[in-house]
Short mmCIF file of C-alpha atoms in Angstrom, two decimals:
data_model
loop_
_atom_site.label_atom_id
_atom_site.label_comp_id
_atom_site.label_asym_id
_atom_site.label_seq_id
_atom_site.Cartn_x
_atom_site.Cartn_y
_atom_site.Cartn_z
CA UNK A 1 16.58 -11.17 -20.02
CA UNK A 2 13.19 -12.37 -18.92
CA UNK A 3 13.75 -13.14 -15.02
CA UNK A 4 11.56 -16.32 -13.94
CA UNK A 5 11.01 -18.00 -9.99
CA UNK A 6 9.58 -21.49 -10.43
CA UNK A 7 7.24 -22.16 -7.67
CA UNK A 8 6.81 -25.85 -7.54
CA UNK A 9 6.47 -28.69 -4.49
CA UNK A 10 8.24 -32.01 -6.26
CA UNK A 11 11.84 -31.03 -6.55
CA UNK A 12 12.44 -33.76 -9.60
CA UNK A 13 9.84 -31.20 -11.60
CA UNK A 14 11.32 -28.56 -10.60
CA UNK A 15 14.72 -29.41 -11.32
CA UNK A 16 13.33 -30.63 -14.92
CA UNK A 17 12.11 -26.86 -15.27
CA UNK A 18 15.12 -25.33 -13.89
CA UNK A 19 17.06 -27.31 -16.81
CA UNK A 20 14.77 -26.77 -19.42
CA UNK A 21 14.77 -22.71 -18.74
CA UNK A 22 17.91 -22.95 -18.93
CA UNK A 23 18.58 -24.12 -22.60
CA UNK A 24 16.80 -20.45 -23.61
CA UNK A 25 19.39 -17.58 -23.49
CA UNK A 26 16.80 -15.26 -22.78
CA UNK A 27 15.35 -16.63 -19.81
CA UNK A 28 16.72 -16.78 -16.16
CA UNK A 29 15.40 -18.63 -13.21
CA UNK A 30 16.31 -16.03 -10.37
CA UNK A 31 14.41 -18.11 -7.56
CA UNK A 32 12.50 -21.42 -6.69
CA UNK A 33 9.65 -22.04 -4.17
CA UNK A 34 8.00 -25.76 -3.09
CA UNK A 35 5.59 -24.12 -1.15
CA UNK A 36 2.70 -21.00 -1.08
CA UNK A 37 4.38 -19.45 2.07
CA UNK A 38 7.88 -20.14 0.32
CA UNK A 39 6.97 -18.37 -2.49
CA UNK A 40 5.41 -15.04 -1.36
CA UNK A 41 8.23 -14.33 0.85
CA UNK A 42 10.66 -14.88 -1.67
CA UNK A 43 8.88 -12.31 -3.97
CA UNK A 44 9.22 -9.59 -1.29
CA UNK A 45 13.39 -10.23 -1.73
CA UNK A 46 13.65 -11.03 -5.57
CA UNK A 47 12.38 -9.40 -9.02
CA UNK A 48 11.00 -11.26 -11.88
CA UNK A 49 9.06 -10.60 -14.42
CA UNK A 50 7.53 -14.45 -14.43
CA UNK A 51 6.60 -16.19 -11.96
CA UNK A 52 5.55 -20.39 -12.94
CA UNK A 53 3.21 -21.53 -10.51
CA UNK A 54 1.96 -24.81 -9.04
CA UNK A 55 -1.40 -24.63 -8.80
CA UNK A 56 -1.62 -27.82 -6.36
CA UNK A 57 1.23 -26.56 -4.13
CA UNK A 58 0.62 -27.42 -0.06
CA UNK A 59 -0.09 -24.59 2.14
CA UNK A 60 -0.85 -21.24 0.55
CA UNK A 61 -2.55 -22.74 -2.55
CA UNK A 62 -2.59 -21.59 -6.18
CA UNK A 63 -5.52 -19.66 -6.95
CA UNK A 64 -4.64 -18.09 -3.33
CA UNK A 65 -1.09 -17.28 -3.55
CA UNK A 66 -2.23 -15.91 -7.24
CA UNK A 67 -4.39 -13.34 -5.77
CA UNK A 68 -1.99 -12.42 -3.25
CA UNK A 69 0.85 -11.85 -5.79
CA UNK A 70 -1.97 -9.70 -8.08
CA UNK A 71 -2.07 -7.73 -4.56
CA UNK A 72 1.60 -6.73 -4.59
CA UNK A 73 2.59 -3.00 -5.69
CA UNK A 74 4.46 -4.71 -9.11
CA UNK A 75 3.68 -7.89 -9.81
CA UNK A 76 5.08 -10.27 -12.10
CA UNK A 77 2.79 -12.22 -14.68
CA UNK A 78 1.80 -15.62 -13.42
CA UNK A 79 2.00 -18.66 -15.76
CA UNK A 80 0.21 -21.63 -13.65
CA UNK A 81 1.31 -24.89 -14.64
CA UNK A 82 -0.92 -27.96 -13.55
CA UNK A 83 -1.57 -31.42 -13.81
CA UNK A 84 -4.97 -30.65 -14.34
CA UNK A 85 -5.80 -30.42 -17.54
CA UNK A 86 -9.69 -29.44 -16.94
CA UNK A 87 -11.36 -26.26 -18.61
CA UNK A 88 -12.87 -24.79 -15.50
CA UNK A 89 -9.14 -25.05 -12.77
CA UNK A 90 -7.89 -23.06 -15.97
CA UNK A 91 -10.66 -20.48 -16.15
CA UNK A 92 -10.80 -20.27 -12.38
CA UNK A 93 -6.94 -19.68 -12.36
CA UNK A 94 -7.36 -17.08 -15.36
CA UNK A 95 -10.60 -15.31 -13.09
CA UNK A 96 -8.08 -14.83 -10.08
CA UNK A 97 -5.66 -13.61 -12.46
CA UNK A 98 -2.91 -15.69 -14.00
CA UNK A 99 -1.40 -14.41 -17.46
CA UNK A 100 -1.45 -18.22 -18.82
CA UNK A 101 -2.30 -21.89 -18.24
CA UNK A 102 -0.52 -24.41 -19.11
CA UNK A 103 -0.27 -28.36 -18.20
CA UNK A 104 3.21 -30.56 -16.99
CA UNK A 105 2.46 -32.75 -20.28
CA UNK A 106 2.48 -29.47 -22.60
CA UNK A 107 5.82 -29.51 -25.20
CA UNK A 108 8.53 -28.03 -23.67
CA UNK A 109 9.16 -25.66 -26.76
CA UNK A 110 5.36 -24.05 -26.04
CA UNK A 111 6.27 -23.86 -22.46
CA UNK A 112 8.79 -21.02 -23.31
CA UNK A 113 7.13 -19.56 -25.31
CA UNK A 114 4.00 -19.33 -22.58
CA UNK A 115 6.74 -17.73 -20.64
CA UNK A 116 7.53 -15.65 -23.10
CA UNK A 117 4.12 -14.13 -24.09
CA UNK A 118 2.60 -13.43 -20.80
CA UNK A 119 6.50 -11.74 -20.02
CA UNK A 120 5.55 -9.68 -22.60
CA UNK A 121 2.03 -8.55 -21.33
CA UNK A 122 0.04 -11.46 -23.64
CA UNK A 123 -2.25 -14.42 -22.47
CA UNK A 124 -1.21 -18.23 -23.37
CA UNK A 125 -3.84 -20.86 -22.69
CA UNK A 126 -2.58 -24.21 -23.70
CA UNK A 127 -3.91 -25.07 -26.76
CA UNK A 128 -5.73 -28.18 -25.76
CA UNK A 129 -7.54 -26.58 -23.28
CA UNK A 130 -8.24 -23.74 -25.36
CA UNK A 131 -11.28 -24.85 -27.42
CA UNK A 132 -12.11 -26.75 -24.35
CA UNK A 133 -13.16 -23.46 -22.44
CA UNK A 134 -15.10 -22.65 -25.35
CA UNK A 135 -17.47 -24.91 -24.96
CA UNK A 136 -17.42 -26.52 -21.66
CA UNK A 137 -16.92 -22.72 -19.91
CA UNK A 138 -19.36 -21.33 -22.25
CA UNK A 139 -22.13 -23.33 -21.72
CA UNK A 140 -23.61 -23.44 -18.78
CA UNK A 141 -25.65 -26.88 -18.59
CA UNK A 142 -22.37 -28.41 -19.51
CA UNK A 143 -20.51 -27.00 -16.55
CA UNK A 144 -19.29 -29.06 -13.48
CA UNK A 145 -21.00 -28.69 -9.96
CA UNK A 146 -17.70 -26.93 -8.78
CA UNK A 147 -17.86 -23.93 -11.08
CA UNK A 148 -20.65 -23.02 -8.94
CA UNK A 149 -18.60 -23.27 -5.73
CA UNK A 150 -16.85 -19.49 -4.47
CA UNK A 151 -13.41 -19.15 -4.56
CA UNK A 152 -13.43 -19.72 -0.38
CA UNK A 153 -15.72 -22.81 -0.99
CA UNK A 154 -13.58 -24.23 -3.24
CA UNK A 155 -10.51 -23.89 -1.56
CA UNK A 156 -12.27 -25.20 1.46
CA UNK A 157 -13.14 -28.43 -0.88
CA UNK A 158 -9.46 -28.58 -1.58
CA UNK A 159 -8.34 -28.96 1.69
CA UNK A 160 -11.45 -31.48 2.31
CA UNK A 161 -10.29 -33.54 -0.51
CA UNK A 162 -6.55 -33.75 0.81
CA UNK A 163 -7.51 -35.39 4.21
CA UNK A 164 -7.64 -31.45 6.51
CA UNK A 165 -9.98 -31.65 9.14
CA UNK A 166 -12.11 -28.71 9.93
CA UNK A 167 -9.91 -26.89 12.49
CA UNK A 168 -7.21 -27.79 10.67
CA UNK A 169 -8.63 -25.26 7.25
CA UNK A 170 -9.97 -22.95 9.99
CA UNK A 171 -6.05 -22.69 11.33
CA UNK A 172 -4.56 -22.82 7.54
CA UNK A 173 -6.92 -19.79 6.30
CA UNK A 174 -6.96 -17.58 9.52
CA UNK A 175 -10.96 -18.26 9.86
CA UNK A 176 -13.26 -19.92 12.63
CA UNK A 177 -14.21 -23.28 12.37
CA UNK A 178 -17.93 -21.88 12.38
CA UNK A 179 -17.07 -20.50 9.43
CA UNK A 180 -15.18 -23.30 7.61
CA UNK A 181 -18.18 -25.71 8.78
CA UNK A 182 -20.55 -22.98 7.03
CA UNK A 183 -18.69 -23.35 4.15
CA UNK A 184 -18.08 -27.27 4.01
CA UNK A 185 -22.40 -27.29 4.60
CA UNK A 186 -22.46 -24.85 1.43
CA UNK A 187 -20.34 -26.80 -0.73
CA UNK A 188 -21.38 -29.75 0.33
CA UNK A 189 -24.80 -28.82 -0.85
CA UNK A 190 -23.99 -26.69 -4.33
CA UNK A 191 -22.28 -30.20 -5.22
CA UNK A 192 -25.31 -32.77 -4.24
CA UNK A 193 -23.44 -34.53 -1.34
CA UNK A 194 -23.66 -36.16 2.23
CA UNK A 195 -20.51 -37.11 3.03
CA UNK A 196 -16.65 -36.69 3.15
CA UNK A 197 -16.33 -39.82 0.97
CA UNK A 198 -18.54 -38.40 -1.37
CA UNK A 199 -16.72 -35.21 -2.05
CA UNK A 200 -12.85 -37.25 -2.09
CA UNK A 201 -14.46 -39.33 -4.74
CA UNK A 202 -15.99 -36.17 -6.76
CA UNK A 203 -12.72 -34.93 -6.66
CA UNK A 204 -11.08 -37.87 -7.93
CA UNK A 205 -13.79 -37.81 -10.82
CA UNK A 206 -13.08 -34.35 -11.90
CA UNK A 207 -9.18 -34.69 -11.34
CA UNK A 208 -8.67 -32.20 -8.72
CA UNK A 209 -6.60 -34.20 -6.91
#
């Protein structure tokens, strides 16, 4: 039986995942999270082997709570599943190291069996994306302006995007806010803009929001 926690903030998707696990007599959902917090406390109380992750959860966010749960003594694989179906969140998420990527409008039949393969020690990479990476990953003059952005900077931009405030990312990331502004000045510049407007509407552009 391939144990599974579904971390995952909108409880109508998560309920829809919960169900749909649940037609497969192999799999188990042992566990559920809506937050990044949530969800690494309730891996320090309950195995799995899977764990299907929100990569937009609040709080704690995915590529974050992904390197935290690579940190642990035995961790489970990590199958991120996103609204954002863009080549470089996948390869970013895949970097940090998640198992598999796949999106909320993937079939239902290929999300078990994502679950299934990186259970089993494989990689899964929704097939869209797949020959996506390829070439958009690949190449570098095709890449966005945010690939060039470090793993801080963009999780900075994240919280940017959403509406946080400088001391508000300082508080949520257990920095200064001398070092969050240094970081919002650096990403600000890697991505060729002035203002906060600027960077909400990038993000809207590249559907990372």
């Amino acid at each position: 039986m391939i144990r599974v926690l579904v971390a995952e903030d909108h409880t109508i998707v998560r309920e829809g995942i919960k169900q749909l696990i649940g037609l497969a007599k192999d799999l188990l959902v042992v566990g559920e999270a809506s937050n990044g917090e949530q969800l690494l406390e309730t891996l320090r109380h309950i195995a799995c082997e899977v764990v299907l992750l929100d990569i937009s959860m609040p709080g704690v966010n995915g590529l974050e709570a992904i390197a935290r749960i690579r940190a642990l003594s035995n961790p489970p694989a990590i199958l991120v599943l996103s609204m954002h179906d863009e080549a470089q969140m996948a390869a970013r998420a895949l970097k940090v190291g998640a198992a598999g990527y796949a999106t909320k409008d993937s079939d239902p039949a290929l999300l078990l069996t994502a679950i299934r393969k990186v259970a089993s020690g494989g990689r899964y990479i929704d097939p869209d994306l797949a020959d996506r990476m390829v070439f958009e990953v690949g190449l570098t003059d095709t890449r966005p302006l945010h690939s060039l952005l470090s793993e801080r900077e963009f999780s900075v931009f994240e919280r940017l995007a959403q509406g946080a405030n400088v001391n508000d990312i300082a508080q949520q990331l257990a920095l200064s806010s001398k070092t969050i502004s240094t970081h919002k000045a650096r990403l600000m510049q890697k991505l060729h803009i002035t203002s906060l407007a600027e960077l909400v509407k990038y993000a809207m552009e590249h559907k990372l929001l």
